[in-house]
XYZ file of C-alpha atoms in Angstrom:
427
model
C 13.551 -84.470 7.187
C 11.263 -81.442 7.623
C 12.223 -81.019 11.257
C 15.918 -80.859 10.362
C 15.227 -77.877 8.120
C 13.632 -75.823 10.888
C 16.848 -74.673 12.532
C 19.331 -75.989 15.039
C 17.636 -74.544 18.124
C 14.525 -76.658 17.562
C 16.440 -79.894 17.918
C 18.601 -79.028 20.927
C 16.016 -79.919 23.576
C 16.707 -83.305 25.077
C 13.780 -85.736 25.384
C 12.387 -86.775 28.761
C 11.358 -84.728 31.768
C 13.064 -82.122 33.930
C 15.321 -83.301 36.722
C 12.743 -82.021 39.243
C 9.312 -80.395 39.195
C 9.603 -76.615 38.888
C 7.548 -73.759 40.307
C 6.956 -71.567 37.264
C 5.469 -68.062 37.146
C 3.918 -67.288 33.750
C 3.170 -63.665 32.812
C 0.895 -62.276 30.104
C -0.629 -58.813 29.804
C -4.197 -60.082 29.335
C -6.149 -63.324 29.663
C -9.595 -62.353 28.454
C -9.709 -62.827 24.672
C -8.465 -65.104 21.890
C -5.169 -63.532 20.922
C -2.179 -65.711 20.103
C -0.359 -65.196 23.415
C -3.518 -65.886 25.412
C -4.311 -69.207 23.741
C -0.604 -70.126 23.765
C -0.450 -69.477 27.512
C -3.483 -71.668 28.129
C -2.145 -74.545 26.021
C 1.500 -74.522 27.161
C 0.588 -74.114 30.840
C -1.600 -77.212 30.618
C 1.160 -79.146 28.824
C 3.730 -78.135 31.464
C 1.391 -79.283 34.204
C 1.150 -82.653 32.473
C 4.936 -82.811 32.814
C 4.662 -82.404 36.604
C 5.371 -78.697 37.062
C 3.535 -76.271 39.364
C 2.436 -73.050 37.648
C 0.867 -69.714 38.575
C -0.196 -67.321 35.794
C -0.021 -63.554 36.385
C -2.071 -61.256 34.124
C -3.086 -57.686 35.106
C -6.232 -57.990 32.952
C -8.275 -61.187 33.294
C -11.468 -62.525 31.704
C -12.808 -65.645 30.025
C -9.448 -67.167 29.064
C -8.323 -66.765 32.679
C -11.402 -68.791 33.637
C -10.389 -71.492 31.128
C -6.889 -71.644 32.638
C -8.318 -71.829 36.160
C -10.613 -74.651 35.047
C -7.508 -76.789 34.462
C -6.483 -76.339 38.110
C -3.896 -73.616 37.425
C -4.086 -70.493 39.660
C -4.438 -67.130 37.890
C -3.741 -63.857 39.715
C -3.897 -60.211 38.655
C -1.523 -59.163 41.457
C 1.715 -60.703 42.702
C 1.597 -59.043 46.134
C 0.128 -61.951 48.071
C 1.963 -64.848 46.401
C 3.642 -66.689 49.320
C 6.024 -68.942 47.369
C 9.050 -67.852 45.377
C 9.044 -69.402 41.875
C 12.040 -71.230 40.468
C 11.768 -69.379 37.158
C 9.741 -66.621 35.503
C 8.360 -67.266 32.016
C 7.929 -63.669 30.868
C 5.528 -62.651 28.121
C 4.952 -58.907 27.643
C 7.291 -56.331 29.108
C 5.223 -54.759 31.894
C 4.118 -57.982 33.638
C 7.640 -59.398 33.281
C 9.136 -56.340 34.986
C 6.569 -56.580 37.787
C 7.539 -60.224 38.345
C 11.280 -59.438 38.342
C 10.708 -56.724 40.943
C 8.484 -58.902 43.109
C 10.920 -61.853 43.117
C 14.482 -60.429 43.089
C 16.052 -63.882 43.435
C 14.333 -65.549 40.465
C 15.813 -65.864 36.945
C 13.645 -65.461 33.853
C 13.209 -66.220 30.200
C 11.414 -63.688 28.007
C 9.430 -64.601 24.898
C 9.104 -61.953 22.167
C 5.958 -62.401 20.056
C 5.752 -59.203 17.986
C 8.106 -56.824 16.190
C 6.386 -53.464 16.665
C 4.259 -53.809 19.792
C 5.375 -51.897 22.899
C 4.304 -54.923 24.937
C 7.069 -57.037 23.368
C 9.930 -54.603 23.863
C 12.475 -56.946 25.490
C 13.412 -56.004 29.071
C 17.216 -55.993 29.140
C 17.835 -57.223 32.677
C 20.627 -59.313 34.263
C 18.189 -61.968 35.488
C 16.590 -62.432 32.077
C 19.025 -65.117 30.995
C 17.323 -66.231 27.786
C 15.304 -64.394 25.119
C 13.127 -66.523 22.846
C 11.508 -65.500 19.581
C 8.601 -67.164 17.789
C 9.467 -66.008 14.256
C 12.734 -65.277 12.513
C 12.284 -61.507 12.083
C 12.031 -61.071 15.869
C 15.649 -62.131 16.282
C 16.578 -58.780 14.766
C 14.525 -56.923 17.363
C 16.388 -58.721 20.145
C 19.942 -58.781 18.774
C 20.205 -55.787 16.436
C 17.862 -53.285 18.076
C 18.589 -54.108 21.736
C 22.115 -55.503 21.594
C 21.262 -58.817 23.271
C 24.005 -61.392 22.796
C 23.211 -63.998 20.117
C 24.167 -66.664 22.673
C 21.164 -65.579 24.774
C 18.542 -65.880 22.035
C 16.830 -68.953 20.612
C 13.895 -69.884 18.395
C 10.853 -71.310 20.203
C 8.183 -72.309 17.657
C 4.482 -71.900 18.186
C 2.597 -75.083 19.103
C -1.054 -76.172 19.400
C -3.072 -78.346 21.779
C -4.192 -81.489 19.929
C -6.742 -82.320 22.644
C -8.535 -79.056 21.922
C -8.176 -79.428 18.141
C -9.507 -82.984 18.118
C -9.069 -85.805 15.660
C -7.549 -85.271 12.250
C -10.138 -85.116 9.477
C -8.806 -86.377 6.117
C -9.062 -83.676 3.424
C -11.387 -83.992 0.446
C -9.998 -84.467 -3.043
C -11.381 -81.125 -4.184
C -12.037 -77.851 -2.397
C -15.760 -77.394 -1.810
C -15.789 -74.864 0.995
C -13.334 -72.087 1.859
C -13.439 -69.472 4.605
C -11.556 -66.645 6.288
C -10.321 -68.058 9.604
C -9.450 -64.765 11.293
C -11.118 -62.230 13.504
C -13.090 -59.347 11.919
C -11.084 -56.779 9.917
C -7.904 -58.909 10.017
C -7.910 -59.379 6.218
C -8.988 -56.216 4.362
C -9.135 -57.820 0.890
C -11.810 -60.424 1.697
C -13.986 -59.504 -1.362
C -11.090 -60.428 -3.672
C -10.768 -63.795 -1.952
C -14.486 -64.350 -2.449
C -14.351 -63.594 -6.151
C -11.388 -65.931 -6.672
C -13.246 -68.748 -4.912
C -16.468 -68.060 -6.834
C -14.585 -68.339 -10.135
C -13.731 -71.934 -9.183
C -17.199 -72.757 -7.868
C -16.005 -72.845 -4.243
C -18.450 -71.896 -1.508
C -16.877 -69.023 0.467
C -17.512 -67.760 4.001
C -15.916 -64.305 4.464
C -16.419 -64.258 8.240
C -16.100 -67.671 9.869
C -15.469 -65.990 13.226
C -16.965 -63.084 15.126
C -15.196 -61.112 17.846
C -17.141 -63.139 20.434
C -16.711 -66.590 18.907
C -16.377 -69.355 21.467
C -14.689 -72.612 20.505
C -13.447 -71.200 17.163
C -11.990 -74.545 16.064
C -15.478 -76.063 15.900
C -16.239 -73.684 13.059
C -13.674 -75.427 10.877
C -15.870 -78.510 10.499
C -16.723 -79.056 6.861
C -14.277 -76.371 5.653
C -11.603 -77.567 3.231
C -9.412 -74.468 2.963
C -8.957 -71.333 5.062
C -7.240 -68.009 4.632
C -5.382 -67.434 7.900
C -2.139 -66.369 9.555
C -0.234 -66.837 12.793
C -1.503 -69.274 15.387
C -4.855 -69.733 13.626
C -3.062 -70.962 10.517
C -1.198 -73.537 12.611
C -4.419 -74.709 14.293
C -6.222 -75.071 10.975
C -3.353 -77.098 9.506
C -3.391 -79.462 12.500
C -7.137 -79.903 12.069
C -6.642 -81.054 8.448
C -7.523 -77.884 6.538
C -5.477 -76.502 3.695
C -4.233 -72.983 4.472
C -3.470 -70.072 2.213
C -1.437 -67.716 4.366
C -3.014 -64.249 4.368
C -3.522 -61.255 6.634
C -3.611 -57.454 6.423
C -0.064 -57.349 4.985
C -0.797 -59.479 1.932
C -0.693 -63.002 0.600
C 1.819 -65.651 1.586
C 0.503 -68.519 -0.491
C -0.590 -72.110 0.060
C 1.194 -73.963 2.862
C 2.790 -77.110 1.424
C 5.300 -79.638 2.754
C 8.014 -78.007 0.643
C 7.262 -74.507 1.933
C 6.371 -75.451 5.519
C 9.834 -74.808 7.082
C 9.829 -71.198 5.853
C 6.291 -70.642 7.126
C 7.185 -72.111 10.533
C 10.214 -69.823 10.816
C 7.983 -66.845 9.993
C 5.185 -68.082 12.315
C 2.839 -67.669 9.314
C 3.163 -63.895 9.704
C 5.400 -60.991 8.715
C 8.159 -62.251 6.452
C 5.986 -64.861 4.769
C 3.327 -62.463 3.516
C 4.902 -60.569 0.650
C 2.608 -60.729 -2.386
C -0.119 -58.209 -3.165
C -3.589 -59.808 -3.176
C -4.814 -60.282 -6.749
C -7.381 -62.698 -8.163
C -4.791 -64.259 -10.466
C -2.385 -64.903 -7.589
C -5.127 -66.345 -5.367
C -6.357 -68.564 -8.195
C -2.827 -69.904 -8.719
C -2.618 -70.854 -5.037
C -6.041 -72.530 -5.110
C -4.850 -74.556 -8.080
C -1.951 -75.924 -5.989
C -4.347 -77.742 -3.646
C -3.402 -81.402 -3.225
C -5.239 -83.519 -0.649
C -2.292 -85.855 -0.037
C 0.042 -82.930 0.611
C -2.497 -81.319 2.975
C -2.603 -84.576 4.953
C 1.210 -84.745 5.062
C 1.419 -81.181 6.401
C -1.198 -81.962 9.077
C 0.692 -85.077 10.145
C 3.956 -83.166 10.488
C 2.316 -80.359 12.502
C 0.602 -82.792 14.848
C 3.821 -84.736 15.515
C 6.304 -81.859 15.824
C 4.300 -78.792 16.820
C 1.892 -79.996 19.481
C 1.842 -78.277 22.885
C 3.511 -81.237 24.627
C 6.486 -80.804 22.286
C 6.406 -77.044 22.978
C 6.477 -77.717 26.729
C 9.454 -80.043 26.305
C 11.371 -77.395 24.354
C 10.683 -74.595 26.839
C 11.515 -76.891 29.743
C 14.986 -77.389 28.243
C 15.413 -73.596 28.171
C 14.402 -73.366 31.843
C 16.960 -76.011 32.789
C 19.693 -74.207 30.868
C 18.916 -70.944 32.662
C 18.783 -72.561 36.111
C 22.146 -74.237 35.472
C 23.695 -70.757 35.004
C 22.578 -69.463 38.407
C 25.468 -67.519 39.949
C 23.910 -65.022 42.376
C 23.182 -65.114 46.084
C 19.704 -65.747 47.465
C 17.668 -62.568 47.958
C 14.458 -62.407 49.977
C 11.853 -59.934 48.614
C 11.827 -56.760 50.692
C 8.901 -54.438 51.377
C 10.385 -52.101 48.776
C 10.454 -54.886 46.161
C 6.822 -55.736 46.817
C 5.672 -52.090 46.850
C 7.483 -51.258 43.591
C 6.060 -54.354 41.894
C 2.565 -53.365 43.053
C 3.005 -49.875 41.572
C 3.907 -51.389 38.205
C 0.820 -53.634 38.431
C -1.397 -50.624 39.144
C -0.110 -48.774 36.110
C -0.646 -51.856 33.939
C -4.190 -52.393 35.216
C -5.097 -48.739 34.661
C -3.659 -48.859 31.117
C -1.275 -46.057 32.024
C 1.719 -48.046 30.794
C 1.999 -49.383 27.237
C -1.288 -47.790 26.180
C -0.728 -47.090 22.448
C -3.371 -44.347 22.278
C -1.766 -42.538 25.225
C 1.713 -42.883 23.746
C 0.619 -41.558 20.344
C -1.320 -38.659 21.878
C 1.748 -37.751 23.935
C 3.788 -37.681 20.734
C 1.094 -35.673 18.997
C 0.554 -38.335 16.329
C -2.721 -39.945 17.354
C -6.193 -39.208 15.991
C -9.206 -39.192 18.254
C -10.981 -42.506 18.936
C -14.186 -41.132 17.372
C -12.473 -40.362 14.050
C -10.632 -43.677 14.156
C -13.969 -45.475 14.573
C -15.512 -43.601 11.630
C -12.518 -44.412 9.421
C -12.724 -48.103 10.343
C -16.423 -48.243 9.470
C -15.801 -46.276 6.276
C -13.205 -48.817 5.137
C -15.563 -51.680 5.938
C -18.433 -50.013 4.047
C -16.208 -49.237 1.064
C -15.108 -52.883 0.819
C -18.711 -54.059 0.921
C -19.843 -51.536 -1.703
C -16.905 -52.427 -3.940
C -17.985 -56.067 -3.793
C -21.561 -55.040 -4.669
C -20.330 -52.967 -7.621
C -18.346 -55.878 -9.036
C -21.357 -58.148 -8.583
C -23.590 -55.680 -10.450
C -21.111 -55.422 -13.304
C -20.881 -59.201 -13.592
C -24.682 -59.608 -13.744
C -25.179 -56.649 -16.109
C -22.003 -56.000 -18.110
C -23.692 -53.388 -20.321
C -24.679 -51.175 -17.387
C -22.737 -47.976 -16.902
C -20.187 -48.071 -14.103
C -21.223 -46.398 -10.873
C -19.622 -42.991 -10.685
C -17.339 -41.984 -7.858
C -19.818 -39.267 -6.878
C -22.626 -41.817 -6.504
C -20.377 -44.167 -4.575
C -19.481 -41.500 -2.032
C -23.127 -40.442 -1.821
C -24.080 -43.978 -0.822
C -21.273 -44.088 1.742
C -22.425 -40.790 3.273
C -25.998 -42.061 3.407
C -24.895 -45.205 5.228
C -22.839 -43.187 7.715
C -25.722 -40.725 8.291
C -28.120 -43.612 8.885
C -25.715 -45.222 11.354
C -25.284 -41.916 13.215
C -29.069 -41.400 13.432
C -29.542 -44.922 14.763
C -27.002 -44.250 17.510
C -28.772 -41.015 18.496
C -32.115 -42.802 18.670
C -30.645 -45.497 20.941
C -29.371 -42.799 23.277
């Protein structure tokens, strides 16, 4: 029943395997961190290999996730120049690498997957050999169709999926919430102190920073946690692991994910479009009160059956087959000019001279210096921490006078001065 509510495109893929094994070229701008497209690439590539396909991943910037992909037996390259075999299809993620692949292999059709509404990296390349444009959340359809004039017949919804092997066995939820945590990378949710106070009011142990920027095996940190505040791919992973999820990120609060609300969250990819409410203790408390262990288990079961990476590979394979069936052009062998132009694009991508937001904003005269941006970021972080301390002091000593704004800013300046002195001493 739930699956039927998720949209027609989700159900169009036929079961079974492709008519023949395909040579697939995957592209992604980076493979060195834990962003959504990086972990998605790792998981879907492995699932496609289980279905018998041969895959090479191209990423101009490589690191630890590239090593994880290589460990599965999948080649990863940061240049297309020396690839000897022409792929059957290009699976394009991020504009620059997709363009480099189209230039390098002028005979190969492509699908392009749009993951973000505002990022320059996801600006869809309107090209005659990009035969299908996929979007991972409903708002992105507007970027493809309305902003770029792509025919609605060329676009389709491709939902996010997760690797159940990596997630592990389902852990049945507890009857009551004992432990809650923010399952997001640092600074992703700016109203963490409010979440903490709402949990404390219900006697729930709260971890405001389950992950660090260097966290390895982030899913292991979910052990013993009953509920997380998360968005995007991390929300989907936590649900599959058996955690309750209250959808939240820097844009606001989306609420508790339930079986009734799951189709809307899937369509929004637990991101923009779902997060519409301002974070307030009363609103958070109302969502905590909705917790129901049986419903959490039902959501987990549905995610594990319908949104695992093997299902994602089956759906994308159907899109490949549809594109290959439309082939109507003559065979073209890559020329020296094709290869040289592709290499130039790669060089610009590797040197961050293309799609570098700071460069683009400076060119437009709208960007602040990195030093000021760093100070502002630390100032926001310090202000949040001090605000939490102030509320804690007021709760323990209600009769005390409130801290004045002058004193608050004095403490902030002292912290910033101390941090600056520490940096000078290290130099």
